[in-house]
Coordinates of C-alpha atoms in Angstrom, one line a residue:
X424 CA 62.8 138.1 55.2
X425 CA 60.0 135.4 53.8
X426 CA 59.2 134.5 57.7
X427 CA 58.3 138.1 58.4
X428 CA 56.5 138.4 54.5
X429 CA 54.7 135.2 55.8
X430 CA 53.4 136.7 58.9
X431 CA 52.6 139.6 57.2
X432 CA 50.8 137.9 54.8
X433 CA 48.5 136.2 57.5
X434 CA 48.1 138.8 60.1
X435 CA 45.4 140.2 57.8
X436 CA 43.4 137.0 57.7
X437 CA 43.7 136.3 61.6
X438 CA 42.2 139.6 62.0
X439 CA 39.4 139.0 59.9
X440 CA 38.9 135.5 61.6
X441 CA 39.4 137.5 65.0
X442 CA 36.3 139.7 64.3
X443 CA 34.6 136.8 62.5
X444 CA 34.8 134.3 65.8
X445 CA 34.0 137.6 67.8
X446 CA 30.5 138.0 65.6
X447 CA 29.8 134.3 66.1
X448 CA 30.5 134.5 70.1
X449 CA 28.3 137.5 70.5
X450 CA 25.4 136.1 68.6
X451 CA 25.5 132.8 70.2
X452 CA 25.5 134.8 73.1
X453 CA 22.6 136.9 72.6
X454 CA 20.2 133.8 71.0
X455 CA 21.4 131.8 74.6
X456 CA 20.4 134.3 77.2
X457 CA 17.8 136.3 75.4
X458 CA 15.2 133.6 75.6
X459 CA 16.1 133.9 79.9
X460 CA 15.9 137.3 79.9
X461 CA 12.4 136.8 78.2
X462 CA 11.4 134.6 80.6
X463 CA 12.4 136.4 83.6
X464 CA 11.6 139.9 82.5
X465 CA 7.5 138.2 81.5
X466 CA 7.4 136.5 85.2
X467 CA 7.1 139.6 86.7
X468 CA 4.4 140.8 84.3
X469 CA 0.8 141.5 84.1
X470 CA -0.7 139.1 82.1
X471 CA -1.8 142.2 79.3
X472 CA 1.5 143.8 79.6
X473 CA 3.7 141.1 78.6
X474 CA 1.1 140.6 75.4
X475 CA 2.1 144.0 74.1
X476 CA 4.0 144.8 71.4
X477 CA 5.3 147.6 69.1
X478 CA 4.1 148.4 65.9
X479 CA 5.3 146.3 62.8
X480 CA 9.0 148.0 62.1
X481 CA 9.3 150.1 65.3
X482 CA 12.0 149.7 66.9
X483 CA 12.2 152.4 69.4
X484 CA 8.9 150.4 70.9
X485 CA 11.2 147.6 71.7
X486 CA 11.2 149.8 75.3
X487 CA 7.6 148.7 75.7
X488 CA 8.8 145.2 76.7
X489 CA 10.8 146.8 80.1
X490 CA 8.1 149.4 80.7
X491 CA 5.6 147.6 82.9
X492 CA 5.0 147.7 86.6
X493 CA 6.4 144.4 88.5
X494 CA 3.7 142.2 90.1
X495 CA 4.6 138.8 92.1
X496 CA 1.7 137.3 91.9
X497 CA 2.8 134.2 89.4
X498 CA 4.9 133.7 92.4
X499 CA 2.6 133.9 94.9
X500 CA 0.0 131.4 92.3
X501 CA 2.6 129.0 91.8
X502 CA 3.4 127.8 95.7
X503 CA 0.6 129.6 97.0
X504 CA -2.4 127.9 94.9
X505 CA -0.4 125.3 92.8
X506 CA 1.8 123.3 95.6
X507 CA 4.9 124.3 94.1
X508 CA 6.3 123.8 97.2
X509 CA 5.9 120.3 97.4
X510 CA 7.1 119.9 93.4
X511 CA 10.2 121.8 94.5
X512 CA 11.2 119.7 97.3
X513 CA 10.1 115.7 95.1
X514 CA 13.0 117.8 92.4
X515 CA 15.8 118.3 95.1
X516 CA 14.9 115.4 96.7
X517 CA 15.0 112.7 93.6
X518 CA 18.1 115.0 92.2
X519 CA 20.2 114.4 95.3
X520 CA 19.4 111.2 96.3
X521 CA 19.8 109.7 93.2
X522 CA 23.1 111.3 92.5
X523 CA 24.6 110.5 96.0
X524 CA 23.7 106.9 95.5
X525 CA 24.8 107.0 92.1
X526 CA 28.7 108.2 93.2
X527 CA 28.9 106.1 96.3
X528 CA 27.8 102.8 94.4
X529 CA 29.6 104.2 91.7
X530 CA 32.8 105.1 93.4
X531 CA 33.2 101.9 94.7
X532 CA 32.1 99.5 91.9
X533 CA 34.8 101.6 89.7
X534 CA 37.4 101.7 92.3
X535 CA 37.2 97.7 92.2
X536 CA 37.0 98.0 88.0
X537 CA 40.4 100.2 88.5
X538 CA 42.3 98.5 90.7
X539 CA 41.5 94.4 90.1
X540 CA 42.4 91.9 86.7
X541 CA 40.1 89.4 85.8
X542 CA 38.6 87.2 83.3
X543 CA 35.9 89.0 81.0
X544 CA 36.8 92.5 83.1
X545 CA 36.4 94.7 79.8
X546 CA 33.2 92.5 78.8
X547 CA 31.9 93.2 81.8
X548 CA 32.9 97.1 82.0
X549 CA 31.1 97.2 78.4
X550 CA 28.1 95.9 79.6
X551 CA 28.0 98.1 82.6
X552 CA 27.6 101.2 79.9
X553 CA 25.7 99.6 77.0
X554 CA 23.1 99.8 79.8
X555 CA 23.1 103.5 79.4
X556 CA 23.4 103.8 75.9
X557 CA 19.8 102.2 75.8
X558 CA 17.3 104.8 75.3
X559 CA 14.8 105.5 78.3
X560 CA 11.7 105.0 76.1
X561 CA 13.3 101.4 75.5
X562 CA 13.0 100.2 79.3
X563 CA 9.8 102.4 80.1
X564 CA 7.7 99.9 79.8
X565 CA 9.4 97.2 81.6
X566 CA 10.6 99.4 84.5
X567 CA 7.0 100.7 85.1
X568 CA 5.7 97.0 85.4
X569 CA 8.1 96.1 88.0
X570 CA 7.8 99.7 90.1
X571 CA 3.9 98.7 89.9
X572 CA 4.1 95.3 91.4
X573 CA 6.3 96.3 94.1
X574 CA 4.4 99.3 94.8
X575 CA 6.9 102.4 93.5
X576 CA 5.4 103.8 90.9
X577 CA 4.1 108.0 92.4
X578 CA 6.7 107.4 95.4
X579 CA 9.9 109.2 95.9
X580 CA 11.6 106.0 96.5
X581 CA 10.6 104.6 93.2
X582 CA 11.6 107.9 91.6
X583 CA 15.3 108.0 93.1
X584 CA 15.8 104.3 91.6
X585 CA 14.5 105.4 88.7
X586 CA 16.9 107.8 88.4
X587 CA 20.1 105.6 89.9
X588 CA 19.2 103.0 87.3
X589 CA 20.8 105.3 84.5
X590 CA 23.0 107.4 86.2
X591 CA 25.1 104.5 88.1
X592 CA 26.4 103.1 85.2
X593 CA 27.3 106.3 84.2
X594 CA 29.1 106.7 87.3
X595 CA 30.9 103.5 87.3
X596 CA 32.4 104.6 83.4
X597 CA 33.4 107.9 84.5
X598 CA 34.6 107.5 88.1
X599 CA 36.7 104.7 86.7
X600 CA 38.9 106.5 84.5
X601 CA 39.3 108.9 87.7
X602 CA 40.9 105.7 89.4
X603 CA 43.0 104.7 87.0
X604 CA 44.9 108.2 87.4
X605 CA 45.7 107.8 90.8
X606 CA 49.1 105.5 91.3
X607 CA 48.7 102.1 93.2
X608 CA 51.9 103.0 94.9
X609 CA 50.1 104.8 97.3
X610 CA 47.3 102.2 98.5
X611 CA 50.3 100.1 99.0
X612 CA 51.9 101.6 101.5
X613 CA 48.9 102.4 103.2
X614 CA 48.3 98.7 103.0
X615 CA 51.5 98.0 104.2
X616 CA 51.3 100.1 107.0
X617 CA 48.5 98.1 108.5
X618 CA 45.3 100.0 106.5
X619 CA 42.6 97.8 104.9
X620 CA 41.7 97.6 101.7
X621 CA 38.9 100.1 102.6
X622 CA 40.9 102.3 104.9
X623 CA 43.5 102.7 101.4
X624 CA 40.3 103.5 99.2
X625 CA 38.7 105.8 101.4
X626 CA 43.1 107.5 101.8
X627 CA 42.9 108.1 98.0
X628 CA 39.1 109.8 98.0
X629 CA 40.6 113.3 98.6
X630 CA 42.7 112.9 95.3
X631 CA 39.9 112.2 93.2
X632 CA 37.1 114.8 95.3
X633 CA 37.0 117.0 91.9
X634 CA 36.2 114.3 89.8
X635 CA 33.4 112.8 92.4
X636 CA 32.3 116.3 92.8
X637 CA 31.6 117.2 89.2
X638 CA 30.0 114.3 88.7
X639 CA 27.2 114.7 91.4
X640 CA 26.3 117.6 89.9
X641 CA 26.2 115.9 86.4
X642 CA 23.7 113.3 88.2
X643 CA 21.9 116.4 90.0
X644 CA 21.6 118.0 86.3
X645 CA 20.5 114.9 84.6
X646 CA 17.6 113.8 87.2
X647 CA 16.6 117.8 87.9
X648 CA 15.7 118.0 84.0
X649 CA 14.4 114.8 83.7
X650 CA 10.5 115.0 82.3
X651 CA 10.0 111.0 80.8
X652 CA 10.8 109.5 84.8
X653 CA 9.0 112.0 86.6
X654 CA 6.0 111.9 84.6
X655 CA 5.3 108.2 84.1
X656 CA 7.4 107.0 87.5
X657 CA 6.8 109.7 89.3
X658 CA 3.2 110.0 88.4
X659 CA 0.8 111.5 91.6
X660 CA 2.9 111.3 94.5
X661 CA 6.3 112.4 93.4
X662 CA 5.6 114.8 90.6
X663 CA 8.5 117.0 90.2
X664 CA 9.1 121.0 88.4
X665 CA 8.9 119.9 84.8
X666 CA 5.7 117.5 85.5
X667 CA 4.0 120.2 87.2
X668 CA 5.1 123.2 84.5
X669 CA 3.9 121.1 81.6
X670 CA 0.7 120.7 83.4
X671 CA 0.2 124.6 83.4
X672 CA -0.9 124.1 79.8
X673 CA -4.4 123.0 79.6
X674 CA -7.1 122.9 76.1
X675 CA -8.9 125.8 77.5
X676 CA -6.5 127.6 79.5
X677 CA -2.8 128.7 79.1
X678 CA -1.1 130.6 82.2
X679 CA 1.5 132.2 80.5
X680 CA 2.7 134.3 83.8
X681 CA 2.7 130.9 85.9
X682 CA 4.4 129.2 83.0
X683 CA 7.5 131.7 83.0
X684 CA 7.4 131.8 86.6
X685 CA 7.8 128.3 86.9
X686 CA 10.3 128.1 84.2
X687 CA 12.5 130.7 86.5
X688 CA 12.4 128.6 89.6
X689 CA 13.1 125.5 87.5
X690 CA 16.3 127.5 85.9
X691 CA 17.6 129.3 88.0
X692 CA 19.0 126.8 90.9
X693 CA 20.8 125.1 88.4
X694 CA 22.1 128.0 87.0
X695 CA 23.5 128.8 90.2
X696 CA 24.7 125.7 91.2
X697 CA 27.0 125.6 87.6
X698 CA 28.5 128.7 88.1
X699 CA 29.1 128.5 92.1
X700 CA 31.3 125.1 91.0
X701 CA 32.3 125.9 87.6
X702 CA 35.8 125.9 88.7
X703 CA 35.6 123.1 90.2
X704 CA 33.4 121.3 87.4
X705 CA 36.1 121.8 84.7
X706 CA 38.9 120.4 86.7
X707 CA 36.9 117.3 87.8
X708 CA 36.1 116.4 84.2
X709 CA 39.6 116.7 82.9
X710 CA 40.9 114.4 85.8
X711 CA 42.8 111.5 83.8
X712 CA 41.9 113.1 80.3
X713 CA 45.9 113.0 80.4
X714 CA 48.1 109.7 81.3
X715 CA 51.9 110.5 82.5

């Protein structure tokens, strides 16, 4: 009888803290994806319809901001008169080349981390990430001088190092922990079978594909968004979306319609690259969160 008083008692409250998480969900909802839906929705707008705006405590006029006739031409500006085209292609090309160097240096510096003892080994696997826990602002400076003298600085090349320089270590921390959940057992009867030690690392790749999969697309998330590298790095030559959006603000001339166009094409591959693997994304980053 006091169990079912007791659940009586706090079926009330789990109700209330039901609806309560429920309000919290659907405004966190609304204040994420209203600002896209802004965005989008003002792309395909005049540059005088997406300036107007009901009267003070109107709400019916809130239908003015989807009554408006759709024009492409901040499309058309953007990789017809602005080179977008070539600013698209620097931002998958720096995003995928630095994240597939990042995970095949990475993979294999970890799987050596995972699988070998030696002196100083955690010293060592600390340094490794205290790398990346330096702020970018902190190595700017020094990084710029040496891309200079060896001729980097506005390349793509330069740009892709830039980029591997903070995502391999990065890779190396979170690969290894990927390793470390796969048993020796099987490299050594591979091993024993004949295999090298690089025929038994690339046998166990297949068990840890989620893992190496969801982090390529952290590394092709981190370098796509990436405004300090490409601005200063990638300066002239290898100026990438966020360079070339910012750059749509000038002193005497904002394009707002370019602006949201460019914010579009910069959003939504990304967008659809996270929810085409998000399966796939979650399972890769709980690999090894859970020791047998």
């Amino acid at each position: 009888m006091a169990s079912m008083d007791m659940v009586q008692y706090r079926s009330p409250w789990r109700r209330v803290g039901g609806v309560v998480i429920g309000l919290f969900l659907a405004f966190y909802l609304v204040w994420t994806l209203l600002p896209l839906l802004v965005m989008f929705v003002s792309s395909f707008k005049d540059l005088l319809e997406a300036f107007k705006l009901p009267a003070v405590g109107d709400w019916g006029g809130v239908t003015l901001f989807f009554d408006f006739n759709p024009t492409f031409k901040h499309y058309h500006n953007l990789f017809a008169d602005l080179n977008f085209t070539t600013y698209l292609f620097n931002s998958i090309a720096a995003s995928l080349g630095s994240a597939l160097i990042s995970v095949v240096l990475g993979s294999m510096c970890a799987y050596a981390l995972s699988r070998n003892d030696f002196r100083g080994k955690k010293d060592l696997f600390f340094w490794i990430i205290s790398t990346r826990m330096a702020p970018a602002v902190a190595v700017m400076v020094p990084l710029y001088a040496i891309f200079r003298s060896v001729g980097l600085v506005g390349t793509l090349p330069g740009l892709i190092l830039a980029y591997t320089t903070f995502n391999l270590p990065f890779a190396i921390w979170i690969l290894k922990g990927f390793f470390d959940n796969v048993p020796y057992a099987i490299e050594e009867a591979q091993m024993c079978d004949g295999a090298t030690r690089l025929q038994a690392f690339r046998s166990i790749l297949p068990l840890v594909a989620p893992g190496i999969g969801a982090f390529l697309v952290l590394c092709v998330l981190f370098a796509w968004n990436d405004f300090l590298f490409a601005s200063i790095i990638g300066s002239g030559g290898a100026k990438t979306l966020p360079v070339a959006t910012r750059e749509l603000v000038q002193p005497q001339n904002i394009q707002w319609g370019s602006i949201m166009a460019a914010g579009v094409v910069t959003t939504v591959p990304m967008m659809f690259l996270g929810l085409l693997i998000r399966r796939y994304l979650v399972a890769g980053l709980t690999m090894g969160a859970v020791r047998e």
